mmCIF file of C-alpha atoms in Angstrom:
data_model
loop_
_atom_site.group_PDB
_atom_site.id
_atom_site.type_symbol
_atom_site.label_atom_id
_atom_site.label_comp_id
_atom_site.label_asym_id
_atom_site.label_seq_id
_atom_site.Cartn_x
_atom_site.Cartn_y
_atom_site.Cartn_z
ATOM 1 C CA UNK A 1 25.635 -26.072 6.346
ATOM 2 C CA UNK A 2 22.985 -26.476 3.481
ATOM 3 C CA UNK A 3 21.027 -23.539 4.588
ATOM 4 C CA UNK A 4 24.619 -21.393 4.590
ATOM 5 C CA UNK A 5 25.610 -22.703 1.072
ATOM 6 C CA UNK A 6 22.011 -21.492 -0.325
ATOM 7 C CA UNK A 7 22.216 -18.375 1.249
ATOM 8 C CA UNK A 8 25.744 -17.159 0.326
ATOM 9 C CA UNK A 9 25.893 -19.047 -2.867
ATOM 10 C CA UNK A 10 22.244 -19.835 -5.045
ATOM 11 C CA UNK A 11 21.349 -18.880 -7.916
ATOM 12 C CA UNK A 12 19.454 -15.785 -8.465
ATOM 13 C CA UNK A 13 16.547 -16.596 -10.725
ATOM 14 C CA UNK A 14 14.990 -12.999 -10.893
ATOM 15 C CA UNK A 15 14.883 -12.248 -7.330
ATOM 16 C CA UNK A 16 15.553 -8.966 -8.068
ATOM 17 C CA UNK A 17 13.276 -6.417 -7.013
ATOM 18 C CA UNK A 18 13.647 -3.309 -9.130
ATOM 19 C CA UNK A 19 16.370 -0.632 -9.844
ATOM 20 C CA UNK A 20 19.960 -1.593 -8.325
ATOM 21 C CA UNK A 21 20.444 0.470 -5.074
ATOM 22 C CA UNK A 22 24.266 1.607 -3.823
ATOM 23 C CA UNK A 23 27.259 -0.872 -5.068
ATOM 24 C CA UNK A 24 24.548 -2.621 -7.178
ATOM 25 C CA UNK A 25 23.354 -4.392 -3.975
ATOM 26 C CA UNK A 26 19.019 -5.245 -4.645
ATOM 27 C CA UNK A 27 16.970 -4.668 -0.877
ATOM 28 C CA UNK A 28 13.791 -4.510 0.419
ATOM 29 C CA UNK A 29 12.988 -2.589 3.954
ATOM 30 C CA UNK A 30 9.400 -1.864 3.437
ATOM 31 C CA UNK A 31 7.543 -4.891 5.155
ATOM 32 C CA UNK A 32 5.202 -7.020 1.949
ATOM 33 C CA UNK A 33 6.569 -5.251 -0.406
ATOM 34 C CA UNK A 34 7.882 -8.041 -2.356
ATOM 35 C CA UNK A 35 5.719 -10.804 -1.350
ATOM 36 C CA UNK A 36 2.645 -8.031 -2.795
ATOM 37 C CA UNK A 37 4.674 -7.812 -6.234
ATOM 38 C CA UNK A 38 5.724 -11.763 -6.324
ATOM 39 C CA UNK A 39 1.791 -12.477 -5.805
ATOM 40 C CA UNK A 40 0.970 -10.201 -7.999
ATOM 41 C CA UNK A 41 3.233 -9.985 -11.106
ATOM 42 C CA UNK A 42 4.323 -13.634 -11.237
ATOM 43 C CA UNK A 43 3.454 -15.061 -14.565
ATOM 44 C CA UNK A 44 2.442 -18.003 -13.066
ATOM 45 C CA UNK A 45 1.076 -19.031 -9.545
ATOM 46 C CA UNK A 46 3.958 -21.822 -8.777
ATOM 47 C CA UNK A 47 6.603 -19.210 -8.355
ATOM 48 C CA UNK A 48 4.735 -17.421 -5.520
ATOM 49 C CA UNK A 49 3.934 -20.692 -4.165
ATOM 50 C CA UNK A 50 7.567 -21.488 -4.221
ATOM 51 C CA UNK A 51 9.454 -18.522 -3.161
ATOM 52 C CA UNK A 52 6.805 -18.212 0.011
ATOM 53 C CA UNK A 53 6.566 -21.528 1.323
ATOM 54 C CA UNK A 54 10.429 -22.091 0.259
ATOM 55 C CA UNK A 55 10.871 -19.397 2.947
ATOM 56 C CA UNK A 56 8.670 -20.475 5.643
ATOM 57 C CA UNK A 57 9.987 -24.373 5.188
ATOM 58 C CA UNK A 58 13.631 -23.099 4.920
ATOM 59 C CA UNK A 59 13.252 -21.996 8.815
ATOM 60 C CA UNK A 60 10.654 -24.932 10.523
ATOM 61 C CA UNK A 61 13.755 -27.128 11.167
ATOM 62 C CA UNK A 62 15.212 -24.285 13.460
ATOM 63 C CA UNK A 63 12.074 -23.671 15.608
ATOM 64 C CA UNK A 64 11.556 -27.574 15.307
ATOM 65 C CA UNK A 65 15.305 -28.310 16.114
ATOM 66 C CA UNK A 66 16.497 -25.733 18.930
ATOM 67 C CA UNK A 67 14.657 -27.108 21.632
ATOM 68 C CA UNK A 68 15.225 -30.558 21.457
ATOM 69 C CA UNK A 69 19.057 -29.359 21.510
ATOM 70 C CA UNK A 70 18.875 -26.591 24.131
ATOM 71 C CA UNK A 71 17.041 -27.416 27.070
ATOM 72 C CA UNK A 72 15.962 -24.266 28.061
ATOM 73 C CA UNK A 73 13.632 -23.400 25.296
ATOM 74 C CA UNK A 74 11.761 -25.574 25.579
ATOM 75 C CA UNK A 75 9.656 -23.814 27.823
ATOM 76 C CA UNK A 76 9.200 -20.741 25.670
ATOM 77 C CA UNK A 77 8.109 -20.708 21.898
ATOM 78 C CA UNK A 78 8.597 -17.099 21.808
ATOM 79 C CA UNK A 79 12.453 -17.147 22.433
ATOM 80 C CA UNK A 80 13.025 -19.815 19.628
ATOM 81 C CA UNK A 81 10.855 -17.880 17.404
ATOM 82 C CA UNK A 82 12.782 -14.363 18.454
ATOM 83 C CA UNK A 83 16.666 -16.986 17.803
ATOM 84 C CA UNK A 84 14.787 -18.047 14.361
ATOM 85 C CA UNK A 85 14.462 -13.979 13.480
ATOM 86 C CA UNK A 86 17.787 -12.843 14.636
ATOM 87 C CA UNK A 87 18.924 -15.715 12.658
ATOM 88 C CA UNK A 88 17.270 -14.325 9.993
ATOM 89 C CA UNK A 89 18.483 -11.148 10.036
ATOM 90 C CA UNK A 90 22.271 -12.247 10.282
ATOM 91 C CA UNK A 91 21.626 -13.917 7.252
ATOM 92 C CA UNK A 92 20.090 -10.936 5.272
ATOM 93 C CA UNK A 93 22.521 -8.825 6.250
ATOM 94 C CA UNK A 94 25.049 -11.061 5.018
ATOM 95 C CA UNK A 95 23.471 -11.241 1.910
ATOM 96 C CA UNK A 96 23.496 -7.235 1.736
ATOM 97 C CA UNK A 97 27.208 -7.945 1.831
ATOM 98 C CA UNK A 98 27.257 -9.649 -1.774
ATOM 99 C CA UNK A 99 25.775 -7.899 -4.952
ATOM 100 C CA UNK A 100 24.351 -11.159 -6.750
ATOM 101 C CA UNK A 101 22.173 -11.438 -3.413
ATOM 102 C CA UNK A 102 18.790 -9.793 -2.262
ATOM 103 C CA UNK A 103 18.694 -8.520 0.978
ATOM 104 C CA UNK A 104 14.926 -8.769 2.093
ATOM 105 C CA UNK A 105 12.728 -7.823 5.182
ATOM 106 C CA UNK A 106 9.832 -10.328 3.719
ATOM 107 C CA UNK A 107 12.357 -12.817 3.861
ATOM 108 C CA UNK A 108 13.043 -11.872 7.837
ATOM 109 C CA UNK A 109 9.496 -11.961 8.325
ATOM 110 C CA UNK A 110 8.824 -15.210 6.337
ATOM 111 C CA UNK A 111 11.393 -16.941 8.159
ATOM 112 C CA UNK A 112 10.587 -16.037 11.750
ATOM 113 C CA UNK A 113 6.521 -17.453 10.979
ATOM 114 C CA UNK A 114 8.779 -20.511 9.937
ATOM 115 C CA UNK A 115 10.804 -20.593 12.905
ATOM 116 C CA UNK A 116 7.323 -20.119 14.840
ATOM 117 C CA UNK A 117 6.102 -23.006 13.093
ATOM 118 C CA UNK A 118 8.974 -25.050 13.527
ATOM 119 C CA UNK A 119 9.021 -24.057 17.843
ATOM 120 C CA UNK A 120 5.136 -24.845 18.046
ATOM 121 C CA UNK A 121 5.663 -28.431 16.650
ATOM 122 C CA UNK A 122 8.131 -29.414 19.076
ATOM 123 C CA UNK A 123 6.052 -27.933 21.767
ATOM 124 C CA UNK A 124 3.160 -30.202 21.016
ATOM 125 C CA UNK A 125 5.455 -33.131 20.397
ATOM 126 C CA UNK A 126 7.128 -32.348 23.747
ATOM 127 C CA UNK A 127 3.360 -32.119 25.245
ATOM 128 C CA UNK A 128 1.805 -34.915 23.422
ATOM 129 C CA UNK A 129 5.108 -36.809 24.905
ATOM 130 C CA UNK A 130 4.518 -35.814 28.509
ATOM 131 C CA UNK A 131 0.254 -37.087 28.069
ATOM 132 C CA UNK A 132 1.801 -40.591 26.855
ATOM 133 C CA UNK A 133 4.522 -41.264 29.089
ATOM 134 C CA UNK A 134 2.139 -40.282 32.333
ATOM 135 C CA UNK A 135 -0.548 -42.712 31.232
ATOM 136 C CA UNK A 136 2.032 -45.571 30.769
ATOM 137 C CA UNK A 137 2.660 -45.279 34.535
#
């Protein structure tokens, strides 16, 4: 619920990233293109830091989360990490969908590496799980 409420209805803080395109709706499709001009014409280096790890961290619960509630991926990091991006993408399309929200590939991307994140911890939890229980018996 939390991460639907931020994505339909935060607050903009200069997200935008240039010129208005058609209804007034602000989009990025070129891959980098934002994170380049957040790292580089950000006043100050805590808004970088924030926007990009806010992105990756906003997705690590997913990749951490779906396994342990479907059983089947947890054999495959790859398929939680493809769920995370689709996931992704429903969401910045959504956001295309409202004009006081940025519809972002960088975000996509951002939030899949989270997502992979997220699917590899499990994975070694799961693993590191398996190595204990065997020795106890």
């Amino acid at each position: 619920m939390l991460v639907i409420y931020v994505t339909l209805f935060a607050w903009n803080y200069g997200a935008s990233l240039g010129p208005a395109g058609p209804g007034g709706r602000n989009y990025n499709f070129i891959p980098f293109r934002s994170i380049y001009r957040i790292a580089v014409y950000s006043p100050t280096i805590v808004d970088p830091i924030k926007i990009l790890i806010g992105n990756i961290i906003l997705f690590i619960p997913f990749g951490f989360l779906a396994p342990i509630a479907i059983k089947k991926l947890r054999k495959s990091v790859l398929i939680t990490t493809g769920l995370g991006m689709l996931l992704s993408i429903a969401i910045e399309s959504s956001q295309f969908l409202f004009t006081y929200r940025v519809s972002n590939i960088d975000d996509v991307i951002l939030n899949t590496l989270g997502a992979f994140i997220g699917a590899v911890m499990i994975k070694i939890c799961f693993f590191v799980k398996s190595k204990i229980i065997y020795f106890k018996t």
